[in-house]
GROMACS .gro file of C-alpha atoms in nm:
model
  420
    1MET     CA    1  10.620   7.405  12.789
    2ASP     CA    2  10.658   7.395  13.187
    3LYS     CA    3  10.982   7.576  13.228
    4ILE     CA    4  11.173   7.477  13.554
    5LYS     CA    5  11.206   7.737  13.823
    6ASN     CA    6  11.342   7.589  14.117
    7LYS     CA    7  11.327   7.222  14.251
    8THR     CA    8  11.083   6.912  14.072
    9LEU     CA    9  11.014   6.593  14.158
   10ILE     CA   10  10.887   6.353  13.902
   11GLY     CA   11  10.727   6.011  13.958
   12PRO     CA   12  10.678   5.774  14.088
   13PHE     CA   13  10.867   5.590  13.829
   14SER     CA   14  10.773   5.166  13.793
   15GLN     CA   15  11.156   5.142  13.662
   16ILE     CA   16  11.413   5.420  13.625
   17LEU     CA   17  11.720   5.279  13.359
   18THR     CA   18  12.003   5.535  13.403
   19MET     CA   19  12.234   5.316  13.186
   20GLU     CA   20  12.499   5.466  13.472
   21GLY     CA   21  12.839   5.251  13.475
   22MET     CA   22  12.761   5.009  13.156
   23ALA     CA   23  13.101   4.929  12.998
   24ASN     CA   24  13.153   5.169  12.699
   25LYS     CA   25  13.241   4.825  12.446
   26GLY     CA   26  13.179   4.492  12.424
   27PRO     CA   27  12.823   4.305  12.475
   28LEU     CA   28  12.594   4.355  12.723
   29SER     CA   29  12.403   4.121  12.929
   30ASP     CA   30  11.983   4.248  13.019
   31ASP     CA   31  12.145   4.200  13.385
   32ASN     CA   32  12.414   4.490  13.338
   33LEU     CA   33  12.110   4.713  13.306
   34PRO     CA   34  12.073   4.932  13.651
   35ILE     CA   35  11.723   4.993  13.708
   36ILE     CA   36  11.560   5.166  14.044
   37LEU     CA   37  11.236   5.046  14.114
   38ASN     CA   38  10.939   5.258  14.246
   39GLY     CA   39  11.204   5.532  14.129
   40GLY     CA   40  11.185   5.922  14.166
   41ILE     CA   41  11.433   6.186  13.997
   42LEU     CA   42  11.462   6.526  14.157
   43MET     CA   43  11.558   6.814  13.903
   44GLU     CA   44  11.727   7.158  14.026
   45GLY     CA   45  11.704   7.386  13.711
   46ASP     CA   46  11.833   7.167  13.431
   47LYS     CA   47  12.033   6.896  13.605
   48ILE     CA   48  11.951   6.621  13.802
   49SER     CA   49  12.018   6.628  14.160
   50VAL     CA   50  11.893   6.325  14.327
   51ILE     CA   51  11.789   6.017  14.198
   52GLY     CA   52  11.651   5.773  14.431
   53ASN     CA   53  11.344   5.582  14.549
   54PHE     CA   54  11.028   5.821  14.502
   55ASP     CA   55  10.866   5.772  14.856
   56ALA     CA   56  11.184   5.828  15.032
   57MET     CA   57  11.267   6.141  14.866
   58LYS     CA   58  10.901   6.285  14.872
   59ALA     CA   59  10.920   6.236  15.218
   60LYS     CA   60  11.189   6.482  15.237
   61ILE     CA   61  11.089   6.746  15.004
   62LYS     CA   62  11.101   7.102  15.143
   63ASP     CA   63  10.837   7.376  15.044
   64ASN     CA   64  11.064   7.495  14.715
   65THR     CA   65  11.000   7.171  14.561
   66THR     CA   66  10.756   7.078  14.302
   67ILE     CA   67  10.564   6.741  14.271
   68HIS     CA   68  10.520   6.640  13.937
   69LEU     CA   69  10.322   6.298  14.039
   70LEU     CA   70  10.299   6.059  13.762
   71LYS     CA   71   9.928   5.880  13.741
   72GLY     CA   72   9.981   5.505  13.610
   73SER     CA   73  10.301   5.278  13.537
   74HIS     CA   74  10.603   5.447  13.406
   75VAL     CA   75  10.958   5.374  13.278
   76ALA     CA   76  11.258   5.656  13.242
   77LEU     CA   77  11.551   5.674  13.037
   78PRO     CA   78  11.797   5.888  12.954
   79GLY     CA   79  11.736   6.123  12.674
   80LEU     CA   80  11.749   5.956  12.314
   81VAL     CA   81  12.073   6.002  12.088
   82ASP     CA   82  12.048   5.976  11.756
   83ALA     CA   83  12.405   6.059  11.664
   84HIS     CA   84  12.421   6.049  11.229
   85THR     CA   85  12.147   6.253  11.084
   86HIS     CA   86  12.069   6.446  10.710
   87ILE     CA   87  11.800   6.646  10.866
   88CYS     CA   88  11.921   6.961  10.682
   89PHE     CA   89  11.800   6.929  10.326
   90GLY     CA   90  11.519   7.084  10.044
   91GLY     CA   91  11.280   6.881   9.857
   92ASN     CA   92  11.240   6.507   9.890
   93ARG     CA   93  11.321   6.163   9.663
   94ALA     CA   94  11.033   5.959   9.745
   95ARG     CA   95  11.075   5.884   9.348
   96ASP     CA   96  11.354   5.747   9.371
   97TYR     CA   97  11.210   5.501   9.674
   98ALA     CA   98  10.937   5.386   9.387
   99LEU     CA   99  11.231   5.327   9.162
  100ARG     CA  100  11.445   5.135   9.381
  101ASN     CA  101  11.143   4.894   9.449
  102GLY     CA  102  11.080   4.876   9.109
  103GLY     CA  103  11.420   4.713   9.061
  104SER     CA  104  11.591   5.019   8.912
  105SER     CA  105  12.014   5.050   9.071
  106TYR     CA  106  12.127   5.340   9.222
  107LEU     CA  107  12.342   5.372   8.877
  108GLU     CA  108  12.034   5.405   8.682
  109ILE     CA  109  11.852   5.621   8.933
  110ALA     CA  110  12.140   5.875   8.927
  111ALA     CA  111  12.147   5.885   8.556
  112ALA     CA  112  11.766   5.984   8.564
  113GLY     CA  113  11.815   6.303   8.755
  114GLY     CA  114  11.793   6.107   9.132
  115GLY     CA  115  12.026   6.045   9.409
  116ILE     CA  116  12.237   6.248   9.625
  117TRP     CA  117  12.285   6.505   9.351
  118ASP     CA  118  11.895   6.504   9.329
  119THR     CA  119  11.882   6.662   9.673
  120VAL     CA  120  12.198   6.873   9.628
  121THR     CA  121  12.045   7.044   9.338
  122GLN     CA  122  11.714   7.110   9.565
  123THR     CA  123  11.906   7.220   9.862
  124ARG     CA  124  12.096   7.450   9.641
  125ALA     CA  125  11.763   7.591   9.554
  126SER     CA  126  11.642   7.647   9.883
  127SER     CA  127  11.656   7.956  10.125
  128LYS     CA  128  11.860   7.943  10.441
  129ASP     CA  129  11.483   8.005  10.633
  130GLU     CA  130  11.341   7.711  10.443
  131LEU     CA  131  11.614   7.515  10.539
  132VAL     CA  132  11.557   7.617  10.903
  133LEU     CA  133  11.192   7.540  10.874
  134GLY     CA  134  11.287   7.213  10.759
  135ILE     CA  135  11.507   7.109  11.017
  136ILE     CA  136  11.322   7.282  11.319
  137GLN     CA  137  11.018   7.056  11.216
  138ARG     CA  138  11.215   6.693  11.166
  139ALA     CA  139  11.355   6.810  11.528
  140LYS     CA  140  11.020   6.827  11.662
  141ASP     CA  141  10.911   6.473  11.489
  142LEU     CA  142  11.238   6.332  11.668
  143LEU     CA  143  11.117   6.495  12.011
  144SER     CA  144  10.820   6.316  11.968
  145GLN     CA  145  11.001   5.972  11.983
  146GLY     CA  146  11.212   6.077  12.296
  147ILE     CA  147  11.531   6.227  12.097
  148THR     CA  148  11.681   6.504  12.287
  149THR     CA  149  12.055   6.517  12.125
  150ILE     CA  150  12.073   6.512  11.690
  151GLU     CA  151  12.346   6.537  11.527
  152VAL     CA  152  12.273   6.713  11.201
  153LYS     CA  153  12.514   6.706  10.888
  154SER     CA  154  12.566   6.939  10.566
  155GLY     CA  155  12.662   6.766  10.283
  156TYR     CA  156  12.386   6.857  10.037
  157GLY     CA  157  12.592   7.210   9.933
  158LEU     CA  158  12.945   7.078   9.803
  159SER     CA  159  13.060   7.447   9.776
  160VAL     CA  160  13.187   7.669  10.003
  161VAL     CA  161  12.863   7.890   9.962
  162GLU     CA  162  12.620   7.626   9.995
  163GLU     CA  163  12.807   7.417  10.311
  164ILE     CA  164  12.827   7.756  10.501
  165LYS     CA  165  12.474   7.804  10.407
  166MET     CA  166  12.334   7.462  10.549
  167LEU     CA  167  12.565   7.480  10.870
  168GLU     CA  168  12.408   7.871  10.946
  169ALA     CA  169  12.081   7.718  10.896
  170ILE     CA  170  12.191   7.420  11.131
  171GLN     CA  171  12.283   7.692  11.368
  172GLU     CA  172  12.016   7.896  11.347
  173ALA     CA  173  11.726   7.599  11.354
  174ASN     CA  174  11.959   7.489  11.691
  175LEU     CA  175  11.850   7.820  11.851
  176SER     CA  176  11.474   7.750  11.810
  177THR     CA  177  11.415   7.343  11.887
  178ILE     CA  178  11.406   7.185  12.234
  179PRO     CA  179  11.705   6.918  12.122
  180GLU     CA  180  11.993   6.978  12.086
  181LEU     CA  181  12.116   6.992  11.761
  182ILE     CA  182  12.524   6.906  11.703
  183PRO     CA  183  12.676   7.003  11.343
  184THR     CA  184  12.915   6.822  11.118
  185CYS     CA  185  13.038   6.933  10.783
  186LEU     CA  186  13.003   6.689  10.556
  187ALA     CA  187  13.153   6.870  10.270
  188ALA     CA  188  13.288   6.509  10.124
  189HIS     CA  189  12.926   6.357  10.059
  190ILE     CA  190  12.952   6.313   9.663
  191ILE     CA  191  13.205   6.469   9.386
  192PRO     CA  192  12.996   6.805   9.285
  193LYS     CA  193  12.900   6.764   8.880
  194GLU     CA  194  13.123   7.103   8.876
  195HIS     CA  195  13.448   6.908   8.965
  196LYS     CA  196  13.401   6.534   8.851
  197SER     CA  197  13.735   6.616   8.601
  198ASN     CA  198  13.898   6.750   8.860
  199PRO     CA  199  13.818   6.626   9.215
  200GLU     CA  200  14.154   6.707   9.389
  201LEU     CA  201  14.073   7.098   9.310
  202TYR     CA  202  13.785   7.055   9.488
  203VAL     CA  203  13.922   6.890   9.802
  204GLU     CA  204  14.164   7.196   9.808
  205ILE     CA  205  13.898   7.415   9.821
  206ILE     CA  206  13.706   7.274  10.098
  207THR     CA  207  14.013   7.228  10.298
  208LYS     CA  208  14.213   7.601  10.219
  209GLU     CA  209  13.872   7.809  10.229
  210LEU     CA  210  13.590   7.619  10.393
  211PHE     CA  211  13.711   7.466  10.677
  212PRO     CA  212  13.916   7.738  10.814
  213GLU     CA  213  13.572   7.959  10.799
  214ILE     CA  214  13.389   7.718  10.974
  215LYS     CA  215  13.684   7.697  11.231
  216ARG     CA  216  13.643   8.081  11.274
  217ARG     CA  217  13.272   8.101  11.322
  218ARG     CA  218  13.210   7.794  11.492
  219LEU     CA  219  12.999   7.663  11.279
  220ALA     CA  220  13.117   7.300  11.364
  221ASN     CA  221  13.388   7.100  11.532
  222ARG     CA  222  13.312   6.802  11.326
  223VAL     CA  223  13.434   6.667  10.941
  224ASP     CA  224  13.283   6.369  10.783
  225ALA     CA  225  13.329   6.241  10.476
  226PHE     CA  226  13.166   5.904  10.245
  227VAL     CA  227  13.431   5.688  10.148
  228GLU     CA  228  13.368   5.440   9.861
  229GLN     CA  229  13.486   5.427   9.526
  230GLU     CA  230  13.194   5.604   9.382
  231ALA     CA  231  13.224   5.884   9.598
  232TYR     CA  232  13.564   5.942   9.791
  233THR     CA  233  13.882   5.741   9.752
  234ASP     CA  234  14.114   5.667  10.011
  235LYS     CA  235  14.396   5.845   9.825
  236LEU     CA  236  14.126   6.143   9.718
  237ILE     CA  237  13.998   6.200  10.073
  238ARG     CA  238  14.366   6.229  10.280
  239PRO     CA  239  14.432   6.567  10.232
  240TYR     CA  240  14.085   6.647  10.345
  241PHE     CA  241  14.102   6.445  10.656
  242GLU     CA  242  14.471   6.556  10.782
  243LYS     CA  243  14.328   6.951  10.714
  244ALA     CA  244  14.086   6.847  10.952
  245LYS     CA  245  14.272   6.688  11.227
  246GLU     CA  246  14.547   6.955  11.149
  247LEU     CA  247  14.288   7.246  11.246
  248GLY     CA  248  14.135   7.019  11.554
  249PHE     CA  249  13.841   6.900  11.403
  250ASP     CA  250  13.703   6.562  11.543
  251ILE     CA  251  13.645   6.310  11.245
  252THR     CA  252  13.409   6.064  11.151
  253LEU     CA  253  13.354   5.861  10.821
  254HIS     CA  254  13.041   5.714  10.640
  255ALA     CA  255  13.264   5.349  10.542
  256ASP     CA  256  13.207   5.045  10.419
  257GLN     CA  257  12.873   5.081  10.291
  258PHE     CA  258  12.921   4.908   9.943
  259THR     CA  259  13.278   4.813   9.949
  260PRO     CA  260  13.502   4.704  10.218
  261GLY     CA  261  13.835   4.924  10.317
  262GLY     CA  262  13.723   5.275  10.443
  263SER     CA  263  13.703   5.162  10.803
  264SER     CA  264  14.079   5.122  10.791
  265LEU     CA  265  14.135   5.480  10.710
  266ALA     CA  266  13.875   5.611  11.020
  267ILE     CA  267  14.140   5.380  11.225
  268GLU     CA  268  14.466   5.566  11.089
  269PHE     CA  269  14.298   5.882  11.152
  270GLU     CA  270  14.187   5.840  11.495
  271ALA     CA  271  13.824   5.920  11.405
  272ILE     CA  272  13.547   5.902  11.671
  273SER     CA  273  13.305   5.689  11.466
  274VAL     CA  274  13.277   5.495  11.179
  275ASP     CA  275  12.926   5.423  11.037
  276HIS     CA  276  12.748   5.244  10.784
  277LEU     CA  277  12.999   4.926  10.806
  278GLU     CA  278  12.738   4.719  10.603
  279VAL     CA  279  12.965   4.526  10.432
  280SER     CA  280  13.242   4.498  10.681
  281THR     CA  281  13.404   4.179  10.694
  282ASP     CA  282  13.597   4.000  10.965
  283LYS     CA  283  13.912   4.167  10.885
  284GLU     CA  284  13.751   4.508  10.952
  285VAL     CA  285  13.566   4.433  11.273
  286ALA     CA  286  13.910   4.298  11.387
  287LEU     CA  287  14.094   4.582  11.260
  288LEU     CA  288  13.781   4.781  11.452
  289SER     CA  289  13.807   4.573  11.769
  290LYS     CA  290  14.167   4.677  11.811
  291SER     CA  291  14.069   5.085  11.797
  292GLU     CA  292  13.897   5.341  11.964
  293VAL     CA  293  13.705   5.413  11.682
  294ILE     CA  294  13.314   5.340  11.752
  295PRO     CA  295  13.117   5.176  11.494
  296THR     CA  296  12.812   5.274  11.427
  297ALA     CA  297  12.503   5.084  11.241
  298LEU     CA  298  12.249   5.262  11.026
  299PRO     CA  299  11.944   5.012  11.000
  300GLY     CA  300  11.722   5.309  10.800
  301ALA     CA  301  11.976   5.280  10.519
  302THR     CA  302  11.934   4.886  10.574
  303LEU     CA  303  11.548   4.918  10.530
  304GLY     CA  304  11.543   5.186  10.277
  305LEU     CA  305  11.763   5.027  10.013
  306GLY     CA  306  11.718   4.655  10.114
  307CYS     CA  307  12.068   4.579  10.188
  308THR     CA  308  12.260   4.415  10.463
  309PHE     CA  309  12.275   4.469  10.808
  310THR     CA  310  12.559   4.624  10.951
  311PRO     CA  311  12.735   4.301  11.190
  312ALA     CA  312  12.631   4.456  11.483
  313ARG     CA  313  12.669   4.095  11.673
  314LYS     CA  314  13.047   4.034  11.498
  315LEU     CA  315  13.130   4.386  11.638
  316LEU     CA  316  13.024   4.383  11.999
  317ASP     CA  317  13.182   3.983  12.036
  318ALA     CA  318  13.497   4.120  11.908
  319GLY     CA  319  13.474   4.363  12.206
  320CYS     CA  320  13.400   4.702  11.998
  321SER     CA  321  13.124   4.957  12.095
  322LEU     CA  322  12.823   5.044  11.874
  323ALA     CA  323  12.602   5.289  11.849
  324ILE     CA  324  12.298   5.279  11.668
  325ALA     CA  325  12.137   5.610  11.442
  326SER     CA  326  11.895   5.692  11.227
  327ASP     CA  327  12.077   5.835  10.925
  328TYR     CA  328  11.734   6.001  10.851
  329ASN     CA  329  11.766   6.128  10.491
  330PRO     CA  330  11.565   6.243  10.202
  331GLY     CA  331  11.716   5.916  10.016
  332SER     CA  332  11.834   5.612  10.144
  333ALA     CA  333  11.672   5.638  10.501
  334PRO     CA  334  11.397   5.867  10.488
  335MET     CA  335  11.183   5.618  10.762
  336GLY     CA  336  11.343   5.863  11.057
  337ASP     CA  337  11.248   5.647  11.344
  338LEU     CA  338  11.507   5.531  11.563
  339VAL     CA  339  11.347   5.296  11.792
  340THR     CA  340  11.190   5.131  11.520
  341GLN     CA  341  11.522   5.099  11.301
  342ALA     CA  342  11.699   5.012  11.637
  343SER     CA  343  11.461   4.734  11.737
  344ILE     CA  344  11.428   4.582  11.404
  345LEU     CA  345  11.837   4.545  11.397
  346GLY     CA  346  11.821   4.375  11.721
  347THR     CA  347  11.574   4.122  11.582
  348PHE     CA  348  11.800   4.038  11.263
  349GLN     CA  349  12.137   4.080  11.467
  350LYS     CA  350  12.047   3.918  11.800
  351LEU     CA  351  12.110   4.211  12.025
  352THR     CA  352  12.019   4.224  12.377
  353ASN     CA  353  11.775   4.484  12.532
  354ALA     CA  354  12.094   4.634  12.713
  355GLU     CA  355  12.306   4.657  12.371
  356ILE     CA  356  12.010   4.839  12.169
  357LEU     CA  357  11.920   5.082  12.496
  358ALA     CA  358  12.347   5.141  12.503
  359GLY     CA  359  12.312   5.193  12.143
  360ILE     CA  360  12.072   5.491  12.104
  361THR     CA  361  12.194   5.640  12.479
  362TYR     CA  362  12.512   5.632  12.638
  363ARG     CA  363  12.729   5.466  12.347
  364ALA     CA  364  12.578   5.733  12.072
  365ALA     CA  365  12.696   5.982  12.261
  366ASN     CA  366  13.013   5.873  12.315
  367ALA     CA  367  13.019   5.855  11.928
  368LEU     CA  368  12.935   6.240  11.929
  369GLY     CA  369  13.180   6.264  12.223
  370ARG     CA  370  12.942   6.377  12.442
  371LYS     CA  371  13.028   6.179  12.773
  372ASP     CA  372  12.858   6.441  12.923
  373LEU     CA  373  12.468   6.293  12.749
  374GLY     CA  374  12.315   5.950  12.786
  375THR     CA  375  12.315   5.868  13.141
  376LEU     CA  376  12.067   5.928  13.442
  377LYS     CA  377  12.324   6.086  13.664
  378VAL     CA  378  12.358   6.366  13.951
  379ASP     CA  379  12.523   6.690  13.797
  380ARG     CA  380  12.397   6.572  13.469
  381VAL     CA  381  12.172   6.767  13.232
  382ALA     CA  382  11.809   6.668  13.304
  383ASN     CA  383  11.735   6.497  13.000
  384ILE     CA  384  11.522   6.204  13.047
  385THR     CA  385  11.238   6.027  12.801
  386ILE     CA  386  10.938   5.885  12.971
  387TYR     CA  387  10.706   5.604  12.867
  388PRO     CA  388  10.366   5.524  12.956
  389THR     CA  389  10.477   5.082  13.084
  390ASP     CA  390  10.556   4.948  13.356
  391ASN     CA  391  10.829   4.716  13.172
  392TYR     CA  392  11.108   4.880  12.997
  393GLN     CA  393  11.094   4.582  12.760
  394ASN     CA  394  10.777   4.670  12.647
  395ILE     CA  395  10.990   4.955  12.433
  396LEU     CA  396  11.155   4.766  12.206
  397TYR     CA  397  10.913   4.519  12.209
  398ARG     CA  398  10.665   4.729  12.041
  399GLN     CA  399  10.915   4.840  11.804
  400GLY     CA  400  10.906   5.206  11.800
  401GLN     CA  401  10.519   5.207  11.821
  402LEU     CA  402  10.518   5.260  12.208
  403LYS     CA  403  10.572   5.645  12.190
  404PRO     CA  404  10.705   5.874  12.484
  405GLU     CA  405  10.430   5.985  12.740
  406ILE     CA  406  10.667   6.292  12.870
  407VAL     CA  407  11.001   6.430  12.736
  408ILE     CA  408  11.209   6.613  12.970
  409SER     CA  409  11.453   6.813  12.810
  410LYS     CA  410  11.746   7.025  12.956
  411GLY     CA  411  11.486   7.021  13.312
  412ASN     CA  412  11.219   7.091  13.051
  413ILE     CA  413  10.891   6.883  13.121
  414LEU     CA  414  10.700   6.819  12.777
  415THR     CA  415  10.400   6.623  12.702
  416LYS     CA  416  10.254   6.473  12.417
  417THR     CA  417  10.012   6.788  12.400
  418ASN     CA  418  10.347   7.076  12.358
  419PHE     CA  419  10.646   6.838  12.213
  420SER     CA  420  10.600   7.116  11.908
   0.00000   0.00000   0.00000
């Protein structure tokens, strides 16, 4: 890793896609993409100080500027943002995947000892140090894909002690990872087995004991819940979100994955995003279009479960925003390849390149409440993903098989040999 000490000019780029000045909501044409040809990016410390024509910038450099000269054709994008992952976990669920493809239902797999509870059991049995190492390795894998910001959820602890262990692991891993990790408390993932007879008591424990402790220790500023008939119903989850809102947490929801309706709760509680939405109907789409809630499509879950895709085209045409995230988790979305998933979503939902790239850069950053990320702009942090191609269209055309050659995170230049 080459730590930037002074000023560094990097280029020339065949194309720089800044993603700056594009709409936050609604459809996007590829004609909307702001592209700089024969571009250069000047960095000072961890910030971008100039973006423009490489030759003109090179002619003006001073003695204290290092030139990082690129050989061959390259395209620069903002560092990618994965706005929904579960990369803090113990064990794996390869057996679930095999059973699912063999025709077993979700309930049959759970009854056979699989499902989310299997991961809860394995995560509870893992030490914090083991969880930290797992997060770091998965973050390295995501970095190699050009992802410089990763949201990471808890939710496999499902008790005060175990949820804190997970959030501490995310916090500690963030100190040792190059990508920035953004923690989210998902204490309402499923109802713990020990509280099946009285789930209201579990919600009360979480709101009264866990939430204040998270706030006190600054372990997370985001709260999530899985709103489904088989997880947390509208009535059961209300005290959870009411307390989260009272304490000043940002709210996000897993909703409309198997049954519609949970997205209306996201609107009511002014959630920053609502994720999944695979079974959202025209009714939910219309309601979301009248709100500021950002829909987040998770094509990895569709590919892992074999279910329908989020109605991304309908959401955009209705005037919604659209973020796209991997849902990287050990059960329903084990692939963890954001660009591949986003490319496939685009094929099935007929999304433009601009809509896909917006969904994994600045619109994904907006879904995390981080409007300082996802674009290349003067005075913004220098998070840049660089592909070895002369045309940005090749990135999605190759459906994830064209990998970045260079990733710049907070001004640090990393190549394939030192992503790790």
